[in-house]
Coordinates of C-alpha atoms and ligand atoms in Angstrom, one line a residue:
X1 CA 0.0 0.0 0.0
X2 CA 1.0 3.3 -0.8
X3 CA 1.5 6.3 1.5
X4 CA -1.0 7.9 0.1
X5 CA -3.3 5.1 0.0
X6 CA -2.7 4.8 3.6
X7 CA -3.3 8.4 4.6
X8 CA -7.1 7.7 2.8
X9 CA -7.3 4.8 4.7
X10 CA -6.0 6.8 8.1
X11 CA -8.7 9.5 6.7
X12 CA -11.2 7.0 6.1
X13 CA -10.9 5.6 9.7
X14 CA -11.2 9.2 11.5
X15 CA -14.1 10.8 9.0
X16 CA -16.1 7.9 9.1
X17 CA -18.0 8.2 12.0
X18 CA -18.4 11.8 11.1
X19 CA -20.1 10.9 7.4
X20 CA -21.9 8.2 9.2
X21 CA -23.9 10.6 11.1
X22 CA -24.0 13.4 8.5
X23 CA -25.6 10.2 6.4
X24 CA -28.5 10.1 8.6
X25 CA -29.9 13.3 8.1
X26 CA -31.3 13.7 11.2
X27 CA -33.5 17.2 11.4
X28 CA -30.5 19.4 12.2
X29 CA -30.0 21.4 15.5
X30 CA -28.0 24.8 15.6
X31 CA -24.9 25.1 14.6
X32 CA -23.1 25.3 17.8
X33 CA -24.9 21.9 18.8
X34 CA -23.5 20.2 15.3
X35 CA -20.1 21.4 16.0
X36 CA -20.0 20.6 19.3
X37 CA -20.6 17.1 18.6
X38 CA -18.5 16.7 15.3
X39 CA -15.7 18.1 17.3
X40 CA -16.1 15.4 19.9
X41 CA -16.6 12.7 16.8
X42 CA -13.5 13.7 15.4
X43 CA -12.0 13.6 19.1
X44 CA -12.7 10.2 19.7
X45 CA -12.2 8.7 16.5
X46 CA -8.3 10.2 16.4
X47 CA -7.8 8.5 19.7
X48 CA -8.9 5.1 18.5
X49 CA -7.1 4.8 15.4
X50 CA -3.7 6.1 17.4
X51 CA -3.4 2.4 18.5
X52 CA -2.5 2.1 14.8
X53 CA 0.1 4.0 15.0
X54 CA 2.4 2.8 18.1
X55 CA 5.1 2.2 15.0
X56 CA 4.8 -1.7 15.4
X57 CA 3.1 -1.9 12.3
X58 CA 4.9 -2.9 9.1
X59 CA 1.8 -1.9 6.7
X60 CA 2.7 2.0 8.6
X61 CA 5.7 2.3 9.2
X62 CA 7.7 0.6 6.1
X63 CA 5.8 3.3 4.0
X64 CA 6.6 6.1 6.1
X65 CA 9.3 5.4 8.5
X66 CA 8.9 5.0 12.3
X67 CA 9.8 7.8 13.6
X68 CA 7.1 9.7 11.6
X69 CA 4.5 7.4 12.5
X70 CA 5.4 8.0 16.3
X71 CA 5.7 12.1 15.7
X72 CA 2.2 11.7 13.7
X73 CA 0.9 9.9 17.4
X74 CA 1.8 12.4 19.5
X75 CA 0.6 15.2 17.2
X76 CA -2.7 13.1 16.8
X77 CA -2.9 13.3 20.6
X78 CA -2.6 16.7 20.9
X79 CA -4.8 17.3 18.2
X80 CA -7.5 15.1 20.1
X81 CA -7.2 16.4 23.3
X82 CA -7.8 19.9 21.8
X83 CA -11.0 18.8 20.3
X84 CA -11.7 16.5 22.9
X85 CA -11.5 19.9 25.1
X86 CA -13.3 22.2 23.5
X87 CA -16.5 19.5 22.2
X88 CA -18.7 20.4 25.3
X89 CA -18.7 24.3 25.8
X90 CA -20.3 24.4 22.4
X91 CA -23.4 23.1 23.4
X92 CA -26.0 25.8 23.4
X93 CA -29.6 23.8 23.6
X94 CA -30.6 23.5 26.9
X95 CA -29.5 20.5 28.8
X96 CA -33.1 19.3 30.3
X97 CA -34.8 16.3 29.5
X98 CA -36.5 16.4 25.9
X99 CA -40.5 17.2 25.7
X100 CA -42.4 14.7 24.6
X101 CA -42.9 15.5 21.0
X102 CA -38.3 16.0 20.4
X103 CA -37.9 11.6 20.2
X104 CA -34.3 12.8 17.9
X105 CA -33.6 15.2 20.6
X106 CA -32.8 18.1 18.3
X107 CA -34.1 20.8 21.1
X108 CA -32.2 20.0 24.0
X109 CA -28.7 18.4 25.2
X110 CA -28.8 14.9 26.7
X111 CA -27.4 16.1 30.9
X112 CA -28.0 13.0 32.7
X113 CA -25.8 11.3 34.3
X114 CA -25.9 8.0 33.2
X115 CA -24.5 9.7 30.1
X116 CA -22.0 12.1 31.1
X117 CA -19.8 10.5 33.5
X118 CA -18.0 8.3 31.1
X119 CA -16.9 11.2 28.8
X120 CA -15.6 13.0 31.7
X121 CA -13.8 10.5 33.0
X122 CA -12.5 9.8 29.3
X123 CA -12.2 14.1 29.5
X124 CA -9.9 14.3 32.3
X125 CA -8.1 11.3 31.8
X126 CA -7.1 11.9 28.2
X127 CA -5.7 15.4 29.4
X128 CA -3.6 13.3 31.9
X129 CA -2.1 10.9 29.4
X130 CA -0.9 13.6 26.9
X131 CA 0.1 15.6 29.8
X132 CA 2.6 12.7 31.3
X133 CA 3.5 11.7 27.8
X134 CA 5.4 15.7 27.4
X135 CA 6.4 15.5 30.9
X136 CA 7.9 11.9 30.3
X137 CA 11.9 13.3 30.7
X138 CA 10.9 15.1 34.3
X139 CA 8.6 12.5 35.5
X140 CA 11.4 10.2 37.2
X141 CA 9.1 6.9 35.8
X142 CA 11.2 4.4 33.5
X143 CA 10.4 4.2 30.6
X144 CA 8.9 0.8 30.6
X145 CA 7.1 1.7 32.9
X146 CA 5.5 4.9 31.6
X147 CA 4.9 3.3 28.3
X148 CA 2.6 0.6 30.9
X149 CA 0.6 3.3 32.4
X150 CA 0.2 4.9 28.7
X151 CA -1.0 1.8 27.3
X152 CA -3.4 1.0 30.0
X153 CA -4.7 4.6 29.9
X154 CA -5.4 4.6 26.5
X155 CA -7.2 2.0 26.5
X156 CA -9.2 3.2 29.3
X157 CA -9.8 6.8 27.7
X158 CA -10.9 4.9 24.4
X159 CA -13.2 2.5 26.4
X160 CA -14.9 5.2 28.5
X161 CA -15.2 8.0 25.3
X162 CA -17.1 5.4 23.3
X163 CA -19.6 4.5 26.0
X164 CA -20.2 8.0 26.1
X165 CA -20.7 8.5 22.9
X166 CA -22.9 5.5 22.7
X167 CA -25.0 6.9 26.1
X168 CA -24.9 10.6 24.9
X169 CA -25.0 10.6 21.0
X170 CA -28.4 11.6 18.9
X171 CA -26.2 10.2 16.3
X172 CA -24.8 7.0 17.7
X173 CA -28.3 5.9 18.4
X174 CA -27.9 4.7 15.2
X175 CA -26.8 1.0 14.9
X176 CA -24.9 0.9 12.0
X177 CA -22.9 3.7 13.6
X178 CA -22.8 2.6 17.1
X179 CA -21.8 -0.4 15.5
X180 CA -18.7 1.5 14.2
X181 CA -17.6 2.5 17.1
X182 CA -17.6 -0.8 18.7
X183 CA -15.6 -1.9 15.8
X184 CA -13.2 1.1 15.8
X185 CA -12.9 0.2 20.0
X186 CA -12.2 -3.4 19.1
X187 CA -9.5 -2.2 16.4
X188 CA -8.1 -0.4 19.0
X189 CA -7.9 -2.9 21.8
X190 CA -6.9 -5.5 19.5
X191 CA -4.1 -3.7 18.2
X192 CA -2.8 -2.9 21.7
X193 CA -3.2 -6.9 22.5
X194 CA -1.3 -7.8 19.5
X195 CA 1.5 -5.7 20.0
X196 CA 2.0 -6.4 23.6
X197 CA 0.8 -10.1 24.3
X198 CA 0.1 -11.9 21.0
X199 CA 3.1 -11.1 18.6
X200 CA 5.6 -11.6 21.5
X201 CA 3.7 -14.8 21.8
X202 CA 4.8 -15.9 18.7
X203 CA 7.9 -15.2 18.6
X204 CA 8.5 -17.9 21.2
X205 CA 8.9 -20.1 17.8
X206 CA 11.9 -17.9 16.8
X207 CA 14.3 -17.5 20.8
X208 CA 17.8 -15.8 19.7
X209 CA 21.0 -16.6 22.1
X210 CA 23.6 -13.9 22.7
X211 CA 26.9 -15.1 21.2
X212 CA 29.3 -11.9 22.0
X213 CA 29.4 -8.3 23.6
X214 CA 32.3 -6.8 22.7
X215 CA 33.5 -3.7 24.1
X216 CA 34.0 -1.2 20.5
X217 CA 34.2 2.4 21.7
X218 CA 33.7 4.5 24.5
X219 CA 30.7 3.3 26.2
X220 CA 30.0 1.8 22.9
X221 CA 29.3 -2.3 22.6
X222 CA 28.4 -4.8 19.9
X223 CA 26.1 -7.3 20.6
X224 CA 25.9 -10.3 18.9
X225 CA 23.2 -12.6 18.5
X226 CA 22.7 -16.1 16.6
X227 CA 19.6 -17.8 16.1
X228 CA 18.2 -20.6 18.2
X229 CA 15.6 -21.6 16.1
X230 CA 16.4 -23.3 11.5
X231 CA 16.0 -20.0 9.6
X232 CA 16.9 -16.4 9.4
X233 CA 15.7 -12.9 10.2
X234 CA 14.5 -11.7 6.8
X235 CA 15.8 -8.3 7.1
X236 CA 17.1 -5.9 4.7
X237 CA 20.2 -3.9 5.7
X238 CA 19.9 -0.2 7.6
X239 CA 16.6 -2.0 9.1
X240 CA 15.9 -1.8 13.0
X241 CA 14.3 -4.5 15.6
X242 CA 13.0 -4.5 18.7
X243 CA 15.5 -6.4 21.2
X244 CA 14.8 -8.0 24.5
X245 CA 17.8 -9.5 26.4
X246 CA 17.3 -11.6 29.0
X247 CA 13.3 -11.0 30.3
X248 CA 10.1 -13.3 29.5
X249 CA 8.9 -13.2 26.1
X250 CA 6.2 -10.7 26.8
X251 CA 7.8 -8.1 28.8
X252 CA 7.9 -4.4 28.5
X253 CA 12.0 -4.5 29.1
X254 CA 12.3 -4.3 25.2
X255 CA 14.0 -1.5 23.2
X256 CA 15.0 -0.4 19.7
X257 CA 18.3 -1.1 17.5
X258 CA 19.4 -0.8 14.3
X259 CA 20.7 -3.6 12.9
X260 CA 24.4 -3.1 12.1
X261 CA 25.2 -6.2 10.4
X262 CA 24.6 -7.1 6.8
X263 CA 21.7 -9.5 5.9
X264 CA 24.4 -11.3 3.5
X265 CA 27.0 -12.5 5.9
X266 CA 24.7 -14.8 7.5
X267 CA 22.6 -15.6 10.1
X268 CA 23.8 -14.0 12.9
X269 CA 22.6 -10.4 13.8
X270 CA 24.8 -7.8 15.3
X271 CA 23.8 -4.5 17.1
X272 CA 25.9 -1.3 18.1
X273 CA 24.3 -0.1 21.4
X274 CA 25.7 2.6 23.5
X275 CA 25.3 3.5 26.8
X276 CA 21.7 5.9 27.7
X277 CA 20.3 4.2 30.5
X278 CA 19.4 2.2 32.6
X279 CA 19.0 -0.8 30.3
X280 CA 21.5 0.5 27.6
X281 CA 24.5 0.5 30.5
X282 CA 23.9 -2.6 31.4
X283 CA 25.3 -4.3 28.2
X284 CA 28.2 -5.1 29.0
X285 CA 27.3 -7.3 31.6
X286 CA 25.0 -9.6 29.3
X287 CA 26.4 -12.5 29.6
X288 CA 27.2 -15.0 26.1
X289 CA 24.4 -17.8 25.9
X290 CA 21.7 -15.5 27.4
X291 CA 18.1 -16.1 25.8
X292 CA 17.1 -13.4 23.5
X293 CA 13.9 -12.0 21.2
X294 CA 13.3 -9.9 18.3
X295 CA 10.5 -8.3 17.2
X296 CA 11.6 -7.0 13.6
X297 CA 12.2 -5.9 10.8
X298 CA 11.4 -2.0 11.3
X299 CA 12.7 0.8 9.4
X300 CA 12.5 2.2 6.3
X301 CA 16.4 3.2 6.0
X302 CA 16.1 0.6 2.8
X303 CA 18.7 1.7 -0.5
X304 CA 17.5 -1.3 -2.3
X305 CA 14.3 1.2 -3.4
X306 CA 17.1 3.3 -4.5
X307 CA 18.6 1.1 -7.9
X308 CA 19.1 4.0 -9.8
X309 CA 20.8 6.1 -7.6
X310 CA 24.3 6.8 -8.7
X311 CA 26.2 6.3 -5.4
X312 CA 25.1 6.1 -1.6
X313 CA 26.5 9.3 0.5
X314 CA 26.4 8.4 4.5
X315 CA 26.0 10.7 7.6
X316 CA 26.2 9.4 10.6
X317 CA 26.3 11.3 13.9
X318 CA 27.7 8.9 17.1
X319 CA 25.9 6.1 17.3
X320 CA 24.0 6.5 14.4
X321 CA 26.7 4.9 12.4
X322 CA 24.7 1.6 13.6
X323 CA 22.5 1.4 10.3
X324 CA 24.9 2.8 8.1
X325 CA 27.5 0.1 9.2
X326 CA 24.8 -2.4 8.0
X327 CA 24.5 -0.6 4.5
X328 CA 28.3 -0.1 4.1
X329 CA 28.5 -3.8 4.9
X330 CA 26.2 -5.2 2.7
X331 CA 26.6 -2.8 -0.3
X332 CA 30.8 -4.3 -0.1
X333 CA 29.6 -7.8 0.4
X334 CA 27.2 -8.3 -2.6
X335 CA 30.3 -6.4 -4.7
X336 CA 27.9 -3.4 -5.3
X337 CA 30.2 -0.9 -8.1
X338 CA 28.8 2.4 -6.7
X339 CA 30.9 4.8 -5.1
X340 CA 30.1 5.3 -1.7
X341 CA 31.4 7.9 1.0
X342 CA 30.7 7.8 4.7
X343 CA 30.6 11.2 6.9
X344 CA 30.7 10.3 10.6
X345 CA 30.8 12.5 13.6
X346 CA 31.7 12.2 16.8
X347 CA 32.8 14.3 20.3
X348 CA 36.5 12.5 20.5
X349 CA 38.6 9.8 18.7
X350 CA 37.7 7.2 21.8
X351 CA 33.9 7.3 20.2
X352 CA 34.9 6.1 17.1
X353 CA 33.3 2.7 16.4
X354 CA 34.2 0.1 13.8
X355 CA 37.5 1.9 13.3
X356 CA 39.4 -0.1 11.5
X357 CA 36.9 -2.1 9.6
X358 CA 36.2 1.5 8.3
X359 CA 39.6 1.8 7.2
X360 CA 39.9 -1.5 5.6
X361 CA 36.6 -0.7 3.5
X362 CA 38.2 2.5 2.5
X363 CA 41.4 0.8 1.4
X364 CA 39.8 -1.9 -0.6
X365 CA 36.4 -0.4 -1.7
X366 CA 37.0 3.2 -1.7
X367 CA 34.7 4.5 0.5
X368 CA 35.4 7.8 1.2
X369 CA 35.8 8.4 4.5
X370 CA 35.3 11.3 6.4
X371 CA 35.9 11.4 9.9
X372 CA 34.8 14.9 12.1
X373 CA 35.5 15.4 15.6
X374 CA 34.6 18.4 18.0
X375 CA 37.2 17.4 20.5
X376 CA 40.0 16.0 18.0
X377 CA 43.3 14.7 19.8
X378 CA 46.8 16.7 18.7
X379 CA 47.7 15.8 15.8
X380 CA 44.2 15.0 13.9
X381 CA 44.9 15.9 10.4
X382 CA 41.0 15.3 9.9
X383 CA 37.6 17.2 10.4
X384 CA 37.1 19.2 13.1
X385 CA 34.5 21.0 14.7
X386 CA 30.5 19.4 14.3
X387 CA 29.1 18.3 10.7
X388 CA 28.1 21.5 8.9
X389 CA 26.5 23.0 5.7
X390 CA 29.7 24.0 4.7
X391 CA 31.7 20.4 5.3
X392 CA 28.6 19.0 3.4
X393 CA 29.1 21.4 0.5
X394 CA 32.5 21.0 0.5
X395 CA 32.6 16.8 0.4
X396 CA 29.1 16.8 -1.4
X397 CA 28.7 20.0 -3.8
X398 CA 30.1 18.0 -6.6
X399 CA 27.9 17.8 -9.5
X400 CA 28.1 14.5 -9.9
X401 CA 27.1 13.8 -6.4
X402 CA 23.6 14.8 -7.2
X403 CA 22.6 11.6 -8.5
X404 CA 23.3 9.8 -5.3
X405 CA 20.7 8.5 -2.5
X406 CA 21.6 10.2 1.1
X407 CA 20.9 8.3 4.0
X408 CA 21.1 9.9 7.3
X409 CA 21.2 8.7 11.3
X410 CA 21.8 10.3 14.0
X411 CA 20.6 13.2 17.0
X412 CA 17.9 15.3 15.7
X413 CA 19.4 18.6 15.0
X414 CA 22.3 17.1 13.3
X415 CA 19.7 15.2 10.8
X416 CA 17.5 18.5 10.3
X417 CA 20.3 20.5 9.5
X418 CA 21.7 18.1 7.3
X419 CA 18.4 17.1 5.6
X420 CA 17.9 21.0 5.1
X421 CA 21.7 21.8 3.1
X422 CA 20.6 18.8 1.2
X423 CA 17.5 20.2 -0.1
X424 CA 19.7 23.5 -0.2
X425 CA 21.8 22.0 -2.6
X426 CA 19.5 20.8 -4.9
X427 CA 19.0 16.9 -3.6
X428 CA 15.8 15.6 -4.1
X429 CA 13.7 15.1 -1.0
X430 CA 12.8 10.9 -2.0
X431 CA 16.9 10.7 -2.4
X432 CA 17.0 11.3 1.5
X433 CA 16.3 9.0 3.8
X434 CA 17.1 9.6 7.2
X435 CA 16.4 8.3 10.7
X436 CA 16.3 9.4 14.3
X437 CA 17.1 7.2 17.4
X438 CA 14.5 9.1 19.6
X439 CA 10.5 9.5 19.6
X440 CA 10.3 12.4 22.0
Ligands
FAD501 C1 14.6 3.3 15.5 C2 15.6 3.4 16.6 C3 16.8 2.8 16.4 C4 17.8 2.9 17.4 N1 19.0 2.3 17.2 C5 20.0 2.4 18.1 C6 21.2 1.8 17.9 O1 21.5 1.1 16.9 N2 22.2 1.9 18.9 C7 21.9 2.5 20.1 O2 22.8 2.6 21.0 N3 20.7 3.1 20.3 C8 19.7 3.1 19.4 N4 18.5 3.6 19.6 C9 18.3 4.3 20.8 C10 17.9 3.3 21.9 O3 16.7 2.7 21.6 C11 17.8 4.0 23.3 O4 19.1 4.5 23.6 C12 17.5 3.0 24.3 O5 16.2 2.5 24.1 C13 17.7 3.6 25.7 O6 17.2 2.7 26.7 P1 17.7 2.8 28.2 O7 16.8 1.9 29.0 O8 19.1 2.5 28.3 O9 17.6 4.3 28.5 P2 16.4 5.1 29.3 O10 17.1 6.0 30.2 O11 15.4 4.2 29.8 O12 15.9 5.9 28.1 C14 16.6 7.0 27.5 C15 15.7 7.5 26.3 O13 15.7 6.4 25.3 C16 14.5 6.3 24.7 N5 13.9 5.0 25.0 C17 14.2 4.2 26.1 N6 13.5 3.1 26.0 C18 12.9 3.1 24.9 C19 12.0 2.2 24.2 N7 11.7 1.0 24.8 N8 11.5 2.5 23.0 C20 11.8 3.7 22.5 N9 12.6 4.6 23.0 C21 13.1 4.3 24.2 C22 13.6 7.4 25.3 O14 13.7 8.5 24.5 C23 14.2 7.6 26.6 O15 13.9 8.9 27.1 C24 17.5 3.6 18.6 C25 16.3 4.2 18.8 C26 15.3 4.1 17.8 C27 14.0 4.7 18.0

């Protein structure tokens, strides 16, 4: 499916209720009553269909990348909440019981209580989830563990706001469209099960063992895992999974990684982690033989889409490299005749992972390498200072380099300031690809 196909169906999803009850042409009330309630139509549908988007679906996110799935979500939210917010104060009918003669109630706003209390509760919680969910860095909660509480909340929020809207509505009255929201509150629900409880489930046919942990740079490890099960993860290189080392098969303890190996040397699977927090620094205490699961492939870093691109130009800021590595890797090892050249930033020489591998691949491939460093040792005779538009220009202004796909990975600013010298320069925006390691 197509990412435009996709944003129909997205549209599709969060309208529908909407035309459903435009459809019925029910004898209209003011204005202020019809807006009040689309408002809080829209509201609720958003907030079911964001259990599409948690970035664990392949159909979403191999179109349009993870990290813009997740940035849609918590835009979505905010969206929602707004709505959500403003849906009762536009009510103008008076809120007493309908006379005897209104059976649509098109006079007056349903007030009792039987109806009401689930949309406040839905009300007040749904400004409490978005509320933790910008306040995640100060909140002091682990991650895992806010990610529980914003799961179970969600669901919650999106069980409560369609029993109101199912209590409350003069539209959802209707069958066929309470009916949709009962299927929209399934989707949901469903979707949250699957991720959580039902795919993990299934991967218990597919257990990985740790092999190595190597220590590669400062703070910096390489994992190494080979699978326990006949087969072979079917992933493309650049891609990401989701590892859990060590805990039950369903477990919250599981977090993101680009793959650094290439999917041509074999089975095995290789990640580049560095040190964050409080899972991240343990890594180098994982011991070789412990059990292991993946939940992948994610990612849409993917040059195979990219035959006709004359050459593949890297950026990589820190760990970032991870992807890249797996790219770099695989382009050598299937004897892939493009030129390829590999910009990679870091603070000081000690953070510099795959060193000589890098080094090797520029002697026998001709990668060009380009190491920057902001705190460069005496005697550096390469890049200093942070990657900028004018070390870009300078390494990528070429003409010829215009042809070439650009992938990208690393801290935010770095990749927005690259992406934006790109465009500068006259690089087509579907010849960069580019990933972030952080949802926030
Ligand atoms: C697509 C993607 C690919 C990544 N690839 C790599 C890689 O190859 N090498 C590498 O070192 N790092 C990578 N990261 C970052 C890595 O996932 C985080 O550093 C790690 O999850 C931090 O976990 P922690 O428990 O040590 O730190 P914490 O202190 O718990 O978290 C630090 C921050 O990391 C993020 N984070 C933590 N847990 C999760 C989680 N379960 N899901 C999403 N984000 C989380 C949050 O922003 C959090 O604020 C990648 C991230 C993403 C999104």
């Amino acid at each position: 499916m197509s990412a435009g196909l996709l944003i129909l169906f997205y549209l599709g999803l969060s309208l529908g209720p909407l035309i459903l009850a435009w459809a019925q042409e029910l004898d209209p009330r003011t204005p202020w009553d019809e807006l009040a309630t689309g408002l809080g139509f829209l509201a609720l549908a958003i907030i079911l269909v964001e259990f599409l988007l948690l970035g664990r679906f392949r159909l979403v996110t191999g179109r349009v990348g993870s990290d813009v799935v997740m940035r849609s979500h918590q835009l979505l939210a905010r969206a929602a909440l707004v709505l959500a917010v403003l849906h009762p104060f536009f009510y103008i009918s008076p809120r007493t019981p309908a006379p005897a003669w209104d059976v649509t109630r098109q006079s007056v706003v349903d007030q009792s209580w039987h109806a009401l209390w689930p949309g406040i509760v839905a009300w007040l919680l749904l400004g409490g989830l978005v509320a933790m969910a910008l306040a995640k860095e100060v909140s002091g909660l682990r991650y895992q563990h806010w990610r529980l509480l914003h799961g179970l909340g969600a669901a919650v929020i999106a069980g409560f706001g369609v029993l109101h809207a199912l209590r409350a509505g003069r539209y959802s009255a209707d069958p066929a469209l309470a009916a949709v929201w009962l299927a929209l509150l399934a989707l949901a629900l469903g979707a949250l099960a699957y991720v959580y409880l039902i795919a993990p489930l299934l991967r218990l046919r597919r257990p990985w063992r740790v092999r190595e942990v190597r220590h590669e740079a400062d703070r910096t490890w390489v994992l190494t895992l080979t699978p326990d099960f006949r087969g072979r993860l079917p992933y493309r290189a650049g891609q990401f999974a989701w590892l859990n080392v060590g805990k039950p098969v369903v477990s919250l303890d599981e977090n993101p990684f680009s793959i650094a190996s290439a999917p041509s040397a074999g089975p095995e699977i290789e990640f580049l982690i560095k040190e964050q927090g409080d899972s991240t620094c343990r890594t180098g205490q994982i011991a070789p033989g412990t059990r292991a699961w993946l939940e992948a492939p994610h990612g849409h870093l993917i040059i195979d889409k990219h035959p006709d691109a004359a050459g593949i130009a890297l950026v990589a800021g820190g760990v970032g490299l991870a992807p890249l590595m797996g790219i770099l890797r695989e382009l050598h090892a299937t004897g892939d005749q493009r030129p390829t050249a590999l910009i990679y930033g870091n603070r000081h020489a000690g953070q510099i992972a795959y060193g000589p591998e890098l080094e090797r691949l520029a002697r026998e491939h001709g990668t060009e390498l380009v190491h920057v460093l902001s705190e460069p040792p005496p005697g550096w005779t390469g890049e200093t200072g942070l990657i900028t538009p004018d070390l870009l220009r300078r390494h990528f202004g070429p003409p010829d380099r215009h042809g070439w796909l650009y992938v990208l990975c690393g801290p935010p600013p770095m990749l927005t300031m690259v992406e934006d010298t790109l465009i500068d320069m006259g690089i087509p925006a579907h010849r960069i690809l580019s990933e972030q390691f952080v949802y926030d």
